Coordinates of C-alpha atoms in Angstrom, one line a residue:
K1 CA 124.0 124.9 87.3
S2 CA 120.4 124.0 86.6
G3 CA 119.3 127.7 86.9
L4 CA 116.7 126.9 89.6
D5 CA 115.7 129.6 92.2
P6 CA 118.0 129.1 95.2
G7 CA 115.6 130.8 97.6
G8 CA 113.9 127.5 98.7
A9 CA 117.3 125.9 99.4
W10 CA 118.5 128.9 101.5
H11 CA 115.2 128.9 103.4
A12 CA 115.5 125.1 104.1
W13 CA 119.1 125.6 105.2
G14 CA 118.1 128.5 107.5
M15 CA 115.4 126.4 109.1
A16 CA 117.9 123.6 109.6
C17 CA 120.2 126.0 111.4
L18 CA 117.4 127.3 113.5
K19 CA 116.4 123.8 114.6
A20 CA 120.0 123.0 115.4
G21 CA 120.0 126.2 117.6
N22 CA 122.6 128.0 115.5
L23 CA 120.8 131.4 115.4
N24 CA 123.6 133.4 113.8
S25 CA 124.0 130.9 110.9
A26 CA 120.2 130.9 110.4
R27 CA 120.2 134.8 110.1
E28 CA 122.9 134.6 107.5
K29 CA 121.0 132.0 105.4
F30 CA 117.7 133.7 105.7
N31 CA 119.3 137.0 104.6
R32 CA 119.8 135.5 101.2
C33 CA 116.1 134.5 100.7
L34 CA 113.9 136.8 102.8
K35 CA 113.0 140.3 101.6
P36 CA 111.3 143.2 103.5
P37 CA 107.8 143.9 102.3
M38 CA 107.2 146.7 99.7
D39 CA 104.6 148.2 101.9
L40 CA 105.0 147.9 105.7
N41 CA 101.4 148.9 106.3
Q42 CA 99.8 146.1 104.2
L43 CA 97.1 144.2 106.0
N44 CA 98.9 140.9 106.3
H45 CA 101.7 139.2 108.3
G46 CA 104.3 139.3 105.5
S47 CA 105.6 136.4 103.4
R48 CA 104.8 132.8 104.2
L49 CA 108.6 132.2 104.7
V50 CA 108.8 134.8 107.4
Q51 CA 105.7 133.5 109.1
D52 CA 107.2 130.0 109.1
V53 CA 110.3 131.3 110.9
I54 CA 108.3 133.1 113.5
Q55 CA 106.0 130.1 114.0
Y56 CA 109.0 127.9 114.6
L57 CA 110.8 130.3 117.0
E58 CA 107.6 130.9 119.0
S59 CA 107.0 127.1 119.4
T60 CA 110.6 126.6 120.6
V61 CA 110.6 128.7 123.7
K62 CA 114.0 128.2 125.4
P63 CA 114.1 130.6 128.3
V64 CA 117.5 132.2 128.9
L65 CA 117.2 133.3 132.5
I66 CA 119.3 136.3 133.3
A67 CA 119.1 135.6 137.1
D68 CA 121.6 133.3 139.0
D69 CA 120.8 130.4 136.6
D70 CA 123.0 131.9 133.9
Y71 CA 125.3 128.9 134.0
F72 CA 122.5 126.7 132.7
A73 CA 122.5 128.5 129.4
T74 CA 124.6 127.0 126.7
L75 CA 127.5 129.0 125.3
R76 CA 125.7 129.3 122.0
E77 CA 122.5 130.7 123.6
L78 CA 124.5 133.1 125.7
E79 CA 126.3 134.4 122.5
A80 CA 122.9 134.7 120.7
T81 CA 121.5 136.6 123.7
L82 CA 124.3 139.0 123.8
K83 CA 124.0 139.6 120.0
T84 CA 120.2 140.1 120.0
R85 CA 120.5 142.3 123.1
S86 CA 122.5 144.8 121.2
L87 CA 119.8 145.0 118.5
S88 CA 118.6 148.6 118.4
L89 CA 114.9 147.8 118.7
E90 CA 112.7 150.8 119.5
M91 CA 111.2 149.3 122.6
M92 CA 111.8 146.4 125.0
C93 CA 108.9 144.4 126.4
E94 CA 109.1 143.8 130.1
G95 CA 109.1 140.2 131.3
K96 CA 109.6 137.1 129.3
I97 CA 110.4 138.6 125.9
Q98 CA 113.2 140.6 127.3
H99 CA 114.7 137.5 128.9
N100 CA 114.5 135.1 126.0
S101 CA 116.8 134.8 123.1
Y102 CA 114.2 133.1 120.9
Y103 CA 111.7 135.9 121.4
Q104 CA 114.4 138.4 120.6
E105 CA 115.1 136.5 117.5
C106 CA 111.5 136.8 116.5
L107 CA 111.7 140.5 116.9
F108 CA 114.8 140.6 114.7
Y109 CA 113.1 138.8 111.8
L110 CA 109.9 140.8 112.2
H111 CA 111.7 144.2 112.2
S112 CA 113.8 143.1 109.3
Y113 CA 111.3 141.3 107.1
G114 CA 107.8 141.7 108.6
T115 CA 104.9 144.1 108.2
N116 CA 103.8 146.5 111.0
L117 CA 100.7 144.3 111.5
A118 CA 102.9 141.3 112.0
I119 CA 105.1 143.1 114.6
I120 CA 102.0 144.5 116.4
S121 CA 100.3 141.1 116.4
F122 CA 103.4 139.5 117.9
Y123 CA 103.4 142.0 120.8
M124 CA 99.7 141.5 121.3
R125 CA 100.1 137.7 121.4
H126 CA 102.7 138.0 124.1
D127 CA 100.8 140.5 126.3
C128 CA 102.9 143.5 125.3
M129 CA 100.0 145.8 124.4
R130 CA 102.0 149.0 125.4
E131 CA 104.8 148.1 122.9
A132 CA 102.2 147.3 120.2
L133 CA 100.6 150.8 120.7
L134 CA 104.0 152.6 120.7
H135 CA 105.0 150.8 117.5
L136 CA 101.7 151.9 115.9
L137 CA 102.3 155.5 116.9
N138 CA 106.0 155.6 115.9
K139 CA 105.4 154.1 112.5
E140 CA 102.2 156.3 112.0
S141 CA 100.4 153.1 110.8
P142 CA 96.9 153.5 109.2
S143 CA 93.8 152.9 111.3
E144 CA 93.2 149.5 109.6
V145 CA 96.4 148.2 111.3
F146 CA 95.1 149.4 114.7
I147 CA 91.7 147.7 114.1
E148 CA 93.1 144.4 112.9
G149 CA 96.1 144.2 115.2
I150 CA 95.1 145.8 118.5
F151 CA 91.4 146.7 118.7
I152 CA 89.7 143.5 117.6
P153 CA 92.1 141.2 119.7
S154 CA 91.5 143.5 122.7
Y155 CA 87.7 143.4 122.8
E156 CA 87.6 139.7 121.8
S157 CA 89.8 138.8 124.7
G158 CA 88.0 141.1 127.1
K159 CA 90.9 143.5 127.4
L160 CA 89.1 146.6 126.2
H161 CA 89.5 148.4 129.6
M162 CA 93.2 147.6 129.6
L163 CA 93.5 149.1 126.1
E164 CA 91.7 152.2 127.2
N165 CA 93.9 152.6 130.3
L166 CA 97.1 152.3 128.1
L167 CA 95.8 154.8 125.5
E168 CA 95.2 157.3 128.3
T169 CA 98.5 156.6 130.0
I170 CA 100.4 157.2 126.7
D171 CA 98.4 160.3 125.9
P172 CA 96.0 161.6 128.6
G173 CA 94.2 163.9 126.1
L174 CA 93.8 161.0 123.6
E175 CA 94.4 163.4 120.7
S176 CA 97.2 161.3 119.2
W177 CA 94.7 158.3 119.2
G178 CA 91.8 160.3 117.6
V179 CA 92.0 158.8 114.1
Y180 CA 92.3 155.3 115.5
L181 CA 89.4 155.8 118.0
I182 CA 87.1 157.2 115.3
A183 CA 87.9 154.3 113.0
A184 CA 87.2 151.9 115.9
C185 CA 83.8 153.5 116.3
K186 CA 83.0 153.2 112.6
Y187 CA 84.0 149.6 112.7
L188 CA 81.7 148.8 115.7
Q189 CA 78.8 150.6 114.0
R190 CA 79.3 148.6 110.9
K191 CA 79.3 145.4 113.0
N192 CA 76.2 146.6 115.0
Y193 CA 78.2 146.2 118.2
Y194 CA 76.4 149.2 119.8
H195 CA 77.1 148.3 123.5
I196 CA 80.9 148.2 122.9
L197 CA 80.5 151.4 120.8
Y198 CA 78.7 153.2 123.6
E199 CA 81.3 152.2 126.1
L200 CA 84.1 153.4 123.8
Q201 CA 82.3 156.8 123.2
Q202 CA 82.0 157.3 126.9
F203 CA 85.8 156.6 127.4
M204 CA 86.5 159.1 124.5
K205 CA 84.3 161.6 126.3
D206 CA 82.6 162.1 122.9
H207 CA 79.3 163.1 124.5
V208 CA 77.4 164.1 121.3
R209 CA 78.1 160.8 119.6
A210 CA 77.3 158.9 122.8
A211 CA 73.9 160.7 123.0
M212 CA 73.3 159.6 119.4
T213 CA 74.0 156.0 120.4
C214 CA 71.5 156.3 123.3
I215 CA 68.9 157.5 120.8
R216 CA 69.4 154.2 118.9
F217 CA 69.1 152.2 122.2
F218 CA 65.8 154.0 122.9
T219 CA 64.2 153.6 119.5
H220 CA 65.6 150.3 118.1
G221 CA 63.3 147.3 117.9
A222 CA 60.5 148.9 119.9
K223 CA 57.1 147.8 118.6
S224 CA 54.9 149.9 121.0
Y225 CA 55.0 152.9 123.3
T226 CA 54.6 150.5 126.2
E227 CA 58.0 149.1 125.3
L228 CA 59.4 152.7 124.9
G229 CA 58.0 153.5 128.3
G230 CA 60.3 150.9 129.7
K231 CA 63.3 152.4 127.9
Q232 CA 63.0 155.9 129.2
T233 CA 66.3 155.7 131.1
W234 CA 68.0 156.1 127.7
L235 CA 66.3 159.5 127.3
L236 CA 67.7 160.6 130.7
K237 CA 71.2 159.4 129.5
I238 CA 70.8 161.4 126.3
K239 CA 70.1 164.5 128.4
D240 CA 73.0 163.8 130.7
H241 CA 75.5 163.5 127.8
L242 CA 74.2 166.7 126.2
K243 CA 74.3 168.7 129.5
V244 CA 77.9 167.6 130.2
Y245 CA 78.8 168.6 126.6
L246 CA 77.3 172.1 127.2
Q247 CA 79.2 172.5 130.4
E248 CA 82.5 171.6 128.6
V249 CA 81.8 174.0 125.7
S250 CA 81.0 176.8 128.1
R251 CA 84.2 176.0 130.1
S252 CA 86.4 176.0 127.1
S253 CA 84.9 179.1 125.5
G254 CA 86.2 181.1 128.5
R255 CA 89.7 179.9 127.6
K256 CA 91.4 179.8 124.2
K257 CA 89.5 178.5 121.3
M258 CA 89.0 174.7 121.5
A259 CA 91.8 172.8 119.8
L260 CA 91.0 170.7 116.8
T261 CA 89.5 167.6 118.3
F262 CA 88.2 164.2 117.0
R263 CA 85.1 164.6 119.3
K264 CA 81.9 165.6 117.5
K265 CA 81.1 169.3 117.9
M266 CA 77.7 171.0 118.0
S267 CA 76.6 174.5 118.6
A268 CA 75.1 175.3 122.0
T269 CA 71.8 176.3 120.3
D270 CA 71.6 172.9 118.6
V271 CA 72.4 171.1 121.8
S272 CA 69.6 173.0 123.7
R273 CA 67.2 172.2 120.8
H274 CA 68.0 168.5 121.2
I275 CA 67.5 168.6 124.9
N276 CA 64.1 170.2 124.3
T277 CA 63.3 167.3 121.8
V278 CA 64.2 164.8 124.5
D279 CA 61.9 166.5 127.0
L280 CA 59.1 166.5 124.5
Q281 CA 59.7 162.8 123.6
M282 CA 59.5 162.0 127.3
E283 CA 56.2 163.7 127.5
V284 CA 54.9 161.9 124.4
T285 CA 56.2 158.5 125.7
K286 CA 54.5 158.9 129.0
F287 CA 51.2 160.0 127.4
L288 CA 51.1 157.2 124.7
H289 CA 52.3 154.6 127.2
Q290 CA 49.3 155.6 129.4
C291 CA 47.0 155.4 126.4
E292 CA 48.2 151.9 125.5
S293 CA 48.0 150.7 129.1
S294 CA 44.4 151.9 129.5
G295 CA 43.5 150.3 126.2
A296 CA 42.6 153.5 124.5
S297 CA 45.1 153.0 121.7
Q298 CA 43.7 152.1 118.3
M299 CA 46.4 152.8 115.7
T300 CA 48.4 149.8 114.8
D301 CA 51.3 151.0 112.7
S302 CA 54.1 148.7 111.7
S303 CA 56.7 151.4 112.4
L304 CA 56.8 153.3 115.7
P305 CA 57.2 157.0 115.1
T306 CA 59.4 159.1 117.5
L307 CA 60.6 162.7 117.5
F308 CA 64.1 161.5 116.6
G309 CA 63.0 160.8 113.0
N310 CA 62.5 163.1 110.0
N311 CA 59.7 165.6 109.7
N312 CA 57.3 163.1 108.3
M313 CA 57.8 160.9 111.3
K314 CA 57.4 163.8 113.7
M315 CA 54.1 164.6 112.0
D316 CA 53.1 160.9 112.6
V317 CA 53.9 161.4 116.3
A318 CA 51.6 164.5 116.4
C319 CA 48.8 162.5 114.7
K320 CA 49.2 159.5 117.0
V321 CA 49.1 161.8 120.1
I322 CA 45.8 163.5 119.0
L323 CA 44.2 160.2 118.0
E324 CA 45.1 158.0 120.9
G325 CA 43.8 160.1 123.8
K326 CA 40.4 159.5 125.5
N327 CA 39.2 162.4 123.3
I328 CA 40.8 164.8 120.8
E329 CA 41.3 167.5 123.5
E330 CA 43.4 165.3 125.7
G331 CA 46.4 164.9 123.4
F332 CA 46.0 168.1 121.4
G333 CA 48.2 170.2 123.7
I334 CA 51.2 167.9 123.4
A335 CA 50.7 167.5 119.6
F336 CA 50.4 171.3 119.2
R337 CA 53.8 171.8 120.9
V338 CA 55.3 169.2 118.6
L339 CA 54.0 171.1 115.6
Q340 CA 55.2 174.5 117.0
D341 CA 58.7 173.3 118.1
F342 CA 59.5 171.6 114.8
Q343 CA 57.6 174.2 112.7
L344 CA 55.7 171.4 111.0
E345 CA 52.8 171.8 108.5
A346 CA 49.9 171.9 110.9
T347 CA 47.0 171.8 108.4
E348 CA 48.5 168.6 106.9
V349 CA 48.6 166.9 110.3
Y350 CA 45.1 168.0 111.2
S351 CA 43.8 166.8 107.8
K352 CA 45.5 163.4 108.4
V353 CA 43.8 163.2 111.8
A354 CA 40.4 164.1 110.4
K355 CA 40.7 161.4 107.7
Q356 CA 41.5 158.9 110.3
L357 CA 38.5 160.0 112.4
V358 CA 36.2 159.6 109.3
K359 CA 37.6 156.0 108.9
Q360 CA 36.7 155.4 112.5
Q361 CA 33.3 157.0 112.0
K362 CA 33.9 159.5 114.8
Y363 CA 32.3 162.5 113.2
S364 CA 31.6 164.4 116.4
E365 CA 35.4 164.2 117.2
I366 CA 36.1 166.0 113.9
R367 CA 34.1 168.9 115.2
Q368 CA 36.0 168.8 118.4
L369 CA 39.3 168.8 116.4
L370 CA 38.1 171.9 114.5
K371 CA 37.2 173.6 117.8
C372 CA 40.7 172.9 119.2
V373 CA 42.4 174.1 116.0
N374 CA 40.4 177.4 116.0
E375 CA 41.1 177.9 119.7
S376 CA 44.9 177.3 119.3
G377 CA 45.3 180.9 118.3
V378 CA 47.6 180.3 115.4
A379 CA 45.2 178.8 112.9
A380 CA 44.7 180.8 109.6
K381 CA 41.2 181.9 108.7
N382 CA 40.4 178.9 106.4
D383 CA 42.3 176.2 108.2
G384 CA 39.2 174.5 109.6
D385 CA 37.4 174.7 106.2
N386 CA 40.4 173.2 104.4
I387 CA 40.5 170.2 106.9
I388 CA 36.8 169.4 106.1
L389 CA 37.4 169.8 102.3
N390 CA 40.4 167.5 102.5
C391 CA 38.2 164.9 104.2
L392 CA 35.4 165.2 101.7
N393 CA 37.9 164.7 98.9
E394 CA 38.4 161.2 100.0
F395 CA 35.2 160.2 101.7
R396 CA 31.9 160.7 100.0
N397 CA 30.0 158.2 102.2
I398 CA 29.7 160.2 105.4
P399 CA 26.1 159.9 106.8
A400 CA 23.9 162.8 105.7
E401 CA 23.3 164.2 109.1
D402 CA 27.0 164.2 110.1
L403 CA 27.9 165.6 106.7
D404 CA 25.5 168.5 107.1
N405 CA 26.8 169.2 110.6
L406 CA 30.4 169.3 109.3
I407 CA 29.6 171.6 106.4
Q408 CA 27.5 173.8 108.7
D409 CA 30.7 174.2 110.9
M410 CA 32.6 175.8 108.0
D411 CA 33.3 179.5 108.1
S412 CA 33.2 180.6 104.5
D413 CA 30.0 180.4 102.4
E414 CA 32.2 179.8 99.3
N415 CA 33.8 176.8 101.0
K416 CA 30.3 175.5 102.0
I417 CA 29.1 175.7 98.4
Q418 CA 32.3 173.9 97.3
A419 CA 31.7 171.2 99.9
Y420 CA 28.0 170.7 98.9
T421 CA 28.9 170.5 95.2
M422 CA 31.6 167.9 96.0
C423 CA 29.0 165.7 97.8
N424 CA 26.5 166.3 95.0
K425 CA 24.1 168.1 97.4
L426 CA 23.2 170.7 94.7
R427 CA 20.0 171.9 96.4
S428 CA 21.9 172.9 99.5
A429 CA 24.6 174.5 97.3
Y430 CA 21.9 176.5 95.6
L431 CA 20.4 177.7 98.9
V432 CA 23.8 179.1 100.1
S433 CA 24.6 180.6 96.7
V434 CA 21.5 182.8 96.5
R435 CA 22.3 184.4 99.9
Q436 CA 25.5 185.9 98.4
E437 CA 25.9 189.4 97.0
K438 CA 23.9 189.7 93.7
A439 CA 26.7 189.6 91.1
R440 CA 28.5 186.7 92.8
A441 CA 25.2 184.9 93.4
V442 CA 24.5 184.9 89.7
Q443 CA 27.9 183.3 89.0
L444 CA 27.4 180.7 91.7
V445 CA 23.9 179.7 90.7
Q446 CA 25.0 179.4 87.0
H447 CA 27.7 177.0 88.1
V448 CA 25.2 175.0 90.2
R449 CA 22.8 174.8 87.2
Q450 CA 25.6 173.5 84.9
L451 CA 26.4 170.8 87.5
A452 CA 22.7 169.9 87.8
E453 CA 22.4 169.7 84.0
S454 CA 25.4 167.4 83.7
S455 CA 24.3 165.1 86.6
G456 CA 20.7 165.0 85.3
D457 CA 19.1 166.7 88.3
D458 CA 16.2 168.4 86.5
V459 CA 14.6 169.7 89.8
V460 CA 17.6 171.8 90.8
K461 CA 18.2 172.8 87.2
A462 CA 14.7 174.2 87.0
I463 CA 15.0 176.1 90.4
C464 CA 18.3 177.7 89.2
A465 CA 16.8 178.6 85.9
Q466 CA 13.8 180.2 87.5
W467 CA 16.0 182.2 90.0
L468 CA 18.3 183.4 87.2

């Protein structure tokens, strides 16, 4: 009469029937106020009203034993049991749920008015993981429902192995679980749960991604190569994963083309290249670990470069290896292989090393570096000269004798003249200029005279003028 929403009254009446143990009457009353959700896959447990019903039923466990104790059951409970037994639920959970009218009543309300997440969470609460998984598959629920309802509760309660076993039992190839497993991996990565992620990737036999996780274990948080020296078992694990993947690829290529799979694919060439990178990283790690242990190490970089980074980081590795040996020659071989394998800009690396040596005032070692570069067999004609010119660009305060030695080591006279003019050694520039072929010598001497004039060096200016 007053036009109020009768839903609340029906719900209260239904709850009263439940509490009185009149399950059929309760269903009838709730049918008038409960509605199924618009979207069964929404990430919640359905309406508050449904949750209240389930909460009450779960807290009122009245076991109806189907064994010889049947005569203990009241007639009403027996009637309810028979009714709920005939419910065409997709699956029956072994054990207590199957033998309890109140649990069956929960399932009735969940299937009628609950979301998929609510049903799955109910199964999980009552140790019916298999039923939860089958429900997920039957309803083709999205991966978020799997994460929320099954995966998180499993690892939080230490039942990840049980979950893995069930996934494998239901589908030994795991293909029907692919979307869910990849979503679980992404979730773990977002949460930074890398140990659980690695365990899951191994279970999935996703060797390429497992190898990538091992790379993170190797590099993450290390502040020195001494630390990396202690983490070399991860490098061996990376190699193991990649080798197993190669074997699987070669095995399957003999048969039909590999089915579409959720596991990460990679060409055999790429895998071999990565194995080669791991081998080289092992060599680098051993070498730099030794250098740090013997106290030869001088570079104190905040970030620790490895060969698993981008090209700039790989170049940093090459620099570090050359600079941290007892002398330039000791690490040059490994650094040269890094430059060759990754086709890096060698001159840029050598120039970086040379600049570092100037900072450390190790001028004789720059000459040793040039010797190594020239003997490497792949240096272009002017590489050595360019390394010195790059150094002089930044450092004008190299002691006179060392500076002369470096410039003397240059191959091309033109480069020597350029180096002398850069360091304002105009007399030396003049002396090299006049040794050139006549026409070129005139141009060079004119240039030196102009520089002498603008810098106020009257002596060199006069010498040039006289020669011209």
